[in-house]
mmCIF file of C-alpha atoms in Angstrom:
data_model
loop_
_atom_site.group_PDB
_atom_site.id
_atom_site.type_symbol
_atom_site.label_atom_id
_atom_site.label_comp_id
_atom_site.label_asym_id
_atom_site.label_seq_id
_atom_site.Cartn_x
_atom_site.Cartn_y
_atom_site.Cartn_z
ATOM 1 C CA MET A 1 0.000 0.000 0.000
ATOM 2 C CA MET A 2 1.185 3.524 -0.818
ATOM 3 C CA LYS A 3 2.098 5.957 1.932
ATOM 4 C CA PRO A 4 2.318 9.730 1.664
ATOM 5 C CA PRO A 5 5.805 11.153 2.044
ATOM 6 C CA PRO A 6 6.546 12.862 5.369
ATOM 7 C CA ASP A 7 5.812 16.594 5.574
ATOM 8 C CA THR A 8 3.305 16.422 2.713
ATOM 9 C CA GLU A 9 0.089 18.415 2.802
ATOM 10 C CA LEU A 10 -2.743 15.874 2.787
ATOM 11 C CA ILE A 11 -6.270 16.455 1.527
ATOM 12 C CA ASP A 12 -8.785 14.334 3.417
ATOM 13 C CA PHE A 13 -11.789 13.272 1.349
ATOM 14 C CA PRO A 14 -14.562 10.938 2.549
ATOM 15 C CA GLY A 15 -13.322 8.075 0.348
ATOM 16 C CA SER A 16 -9.619 8.813 0.056
ATOM 17 C CA ILE A 17 -6.543 10.709 1.179
ATOM 18 C CA LEU A 18 -4.915 12.839 -1.537
ATOM 19 C CA TRP A 19 -1.646 14.707 -1.979
ATOM 20 C CA PHE A 20 0.271 16.300 -4.805
ATOM 21 C CA ASP A 21 3.586 14.613 -5.542
ATOM 22 C CA LYS A 22 5.827 17.560 -6.458
ATOM 23 C CA GLU A 23 8.688 15.327 -7.587
ATOM 24 C CA ASP A 24 6.647 13.391 -10.144
ATOM 25 C CA GLY A 25 4.118 16.138 -10.920
ATOM 26 C CA PHE A 26 0.925 14.191 -10.346
ATOM 27 C CA MET A 27 -1.759 13.678 -7.734
ATOM 28 C CA CYS A 28 -1.676 10.596 -5.506
ATOM 29 C CA ALA A 29 -4.618 9.050 -3.689
ATOM 30 C CA ILE A 30 -5.162 6.212 -1.249
ATOM 31 C CA SER A 31 -8.668 4.776 -1.086
ATOM 32 C CA LYS A 32 -10.061 4.423 2.417
ATOM 33 C CA LYS A 33 -11.669 1.263 3.702
ATOM 34 C CA LYS A 34 -15.329 2.257 4.059
ATOM 35 C CA PRO A 35 -18.824 1.297 2.967
ATOM 36 C CA PRO A 36 -19.728 2.065 -0.653
ATOM 37 C CA SER A 37 -20.349 5.750 -1.397
ATOM 38 C CA THR A 38 -23.781 7.034 -2.368
ATOM 39 C CA ILE A 39 -24.186 8.919 -5.637
ATOM 40 C CA GLU A 40 -24.580 12.102 -3.584
ATOM 41 C CA ASP A 41 -21.239 11.423 -1.843
ATOM 42 C CA ILE A 42 -19.549 10.821 -5.199
ATOM 43 C CA LYS A 43 -20.944 14.028 -6.711
ATOM 44 C CA LYS A 44 -19.888 16.056 -3.670
ATOM 45 C CA SER A 45 -16.362 14.585 -3.676
ATOM 46 C CA LEU A 46 -15.853 15.251 -7.386
ATOM 47 C CA LYS A 47 -17.182 18.807 -6.987
ATOM 48 C CA ASN A 48 -14.708 19.396 -4.139
ATOM 49 C CA PHE A 49 -11.917 17.830 -6.178
ATOM 50 C CA LYS A 50 -12.660 20.183 -9.105
ATOM 51 C CA GLU A 51 -12.571 23.167 -6.741
ATOM 52 C CA ILE A 52 -9.128 22.153 -5.507
ATOM 53 C CA MET A 53 -7.637 21.267 -8.908
ATOM 54 C CA GLY A 54 -9.235 23.954 -11.055
ATOM 55 C CA ASP A 55 -9.749 23.435 -14.769
ATOM 56 C CA ASP A 56 -6.498 21.617 -15.522
ATOM 57 C CA ARG A 57 -6.650 17.903 -16.277
ATOM 58 C CA ILE A 58 -4.055 15.989 -14.288
ATOM 59 C CA CYS A 59 -2.467 12.573 -13.950
ATOM 60 C CA ILE A 60 -3.291 10.563 -10.837
ATOM 61 C CA LEU A 61 -1.883 7.498 -9.105
ATOM 62 C CA ILE A 62 -4.542 5.748 -7.013
ATOM 63 C CA ASP A 63 -4.014 2.978 -4.479
ATOM 64 C CA VAL A 64 -7.279 1.034 -4.792
ATOM 65 C CA THR A 65 -6.331 -1.692 -2.300
ATOM 66 C CA ASN A 66 -9.160 -0.652 0.038
ATOM 67 C CA ALA A 67 -11.574 0.664 -2.591
ATOM 68 C CA SER A 68 -15.197 -0.190 -2.047
ATOM 69 C CA GLU A 69 -17.569 -1.308 -4.737
ATOM 70 C CA MET A 70 -19.456 1.453 -6.540
ATOM 71 C CA SER A 71 -23.084 1.375 -7.647
ATOM 72 C CA ARG A 72 -23.885 1.320 -11.351
ATOM 73 C CA GLU A 73 -25.160 4.892 -11.081
ATOM 74 C CA GLY A 74 -21.906 5.921 -9.395
ATOM 75 C CA ARG A 75 -19.773 4.199 -12.057
ATOM 76 C CA GLU A 76 -21.731 5.903 -14.847
ATOM 77 C CA TYR A 77 -21.350 9.316 -13.207
ATOM 78 C CA VAL A 78 -17.625 8.856 -12.605
ATOM 79 C CA ALA A 79 -17.140 7.593 -16.186
ATOM 80 C CA LYS A 80 -18.748 10.805 -17.441
ATOM 81 C CA GLU A 81 -16.779 13.138 -15.114
ATOM 82 C CA PHE A 82 -13.295 11.564 -15.017
ATOM 83 C CA PRO A 83 -12.378 12.601 -18.605
ATOM 84 C CA LYS A 84 -12.874 16.233 -17.512
ATOM 85 C CA LEU A 85 -10.418 15.746 -14.627
ATOM 86 C CA PHE A 86 -7.718 13.297 -15.686
ATOM 87 C CA LYS A 87 -5.145 12.896 -18.466
ATOM 88 C CA ALA A 88 -4.091 9.430 -17.256
ATOM 89 C CA ILE A 89 -4.790 7.126 -14.297
ATOM 90 C CA ALA A 90 -2.443 4.529 -12.838
ATOM 91 C CA MET A 91 -3.883 2.241 -10.179
ATOM 92 C CA ILE A 92 -2.117 -0.060 -7.773
ATOM 93 C CA SER A 93 -3.620 -2.690 -5.540
ATOM 94 C CA GLY A 94 -2.342 -5.118 -2.989
ATOM 95 C CA SER A 95 -5.672 -6.929 -2.833
ATOM 96 C CA VAL A 96 -7.641 -9.076 -5.233
ATOM 97 C CA PHE A 97 -10.830 -7.165 -4.336
ATOM 98 C CA GLY A 98 -9.202 -3.789 -5.087
ATOM 99 C CA LYS A 99 -8.083 -5.061 -8.489
ATOM 100 C CA MET A 100 -11.547 -6.444 -9.171
ATOM 101 C CA VAL A 101 -13.255 -3.127 -8.316
ATOM 102 C CA ALA A 102 -10.872 -1.123 -10.512
ATOM 103 C CA ASN A 103 -10.975 -3.577 -13.409
ATOM 104 C CA LEU A 104 -14.767 -3.712 -13.255
ATOM 105 C CA PHE A 105 -14.978 0.048 -13.673
ATOM 106 C CA PHE A 106 -12.455 0.305 -16.482
ATOM 107 C CA THR A 107 -13.611 -2.731 -18.463
ATOM 108 C CA ILE A 108 -17.293 -1.783 -18.453
ATOM 109 C CA LYS A 109 -16.621 1.441 -20.325
ATOM 110 C CA THR A 110 -13.485 2.266 -22.282
ATOM 111 C CA GLN A 111 -12.082 5.579 -21.101
ATOM 112 C CA PRO A 112 -10.736 8.311 -23.408
ATOM 113 C CA TYR A 113 -7.502 8.519 -21.395
ATOM 114 C CA PRO A 114 -4.786 5.969 -20.600
ATOM 115 C CA THR A 115 -5.403 3.721 -17.591
ATOM 116 C CA LYS A 116 -3.378 0.850 -16.265
ATOM 117 C CA MET A 117 -3.442 -1.435 -13.226
ATOM 118 C CA PHE A 118 -0.247 -2.287 -11.325
ATOM 119 C CA THR A 119 0.836 -4.262 -8.283
ATOM 120 C CA ASP A 120 4.094 -2.310 -7.974
ATOM 121 C CA GLU A 121 4.091 1.411 -7.080
ATOM 122 C CA LYS A 122 7.460 2.115 -8.741
ATOM 123 C CA GLU A 123 6.263 0.646 -12.043
ATOM 124 C CA ALA A 124 3.013 2.616 -11.812
ATOM 125 C CA ARG A 125 4.908 5.859 -11.216
ATOM 126 C CA LYS A 126 7.276 5.154 -14.115
ATOM 127 C CA TRP A 127 4.337 4.511 -16.474
ATOM 128 C CA LEU A 128 2.383 7.590 -15.323
ATOM 129 C CA ARG A 129 5.321 10.016 -15.723
ATOM 130 C CA GLN A 130 5.056 9.772 -19.514
ATOM 131 C CA TYR A 131 1.674 11.561 -19.382
ATOM 132 C CA VAL A 132 2.630 14.452 -17.067
#
């Protein structure tokens, strides 16, 4: 599982902890272990994320090890909104369930940006750097 570097400003969201990795130039996120989010929670989180990030699309590395399953409505909303936010997404997972949740989302609907699943954080970072 990923860990934020020491002395990094963390952004605490209901479903994840976020920080900007200045060295690599992309956002990092660690999914929290929690019950599945409601569509209202998802909409609120993405609205808050947009307020923080502004209009620029970014690259993000997400640790989905503890990700919870998302409703069909939530997946459809995220699939519509993510292309407005992200240039590329790298995901890592240390759990079979985390991989299943991420793969379910990204295989149901092809995204208009590069996505890739990893088990190794260093490999994920290396892959994501090409899109920064």
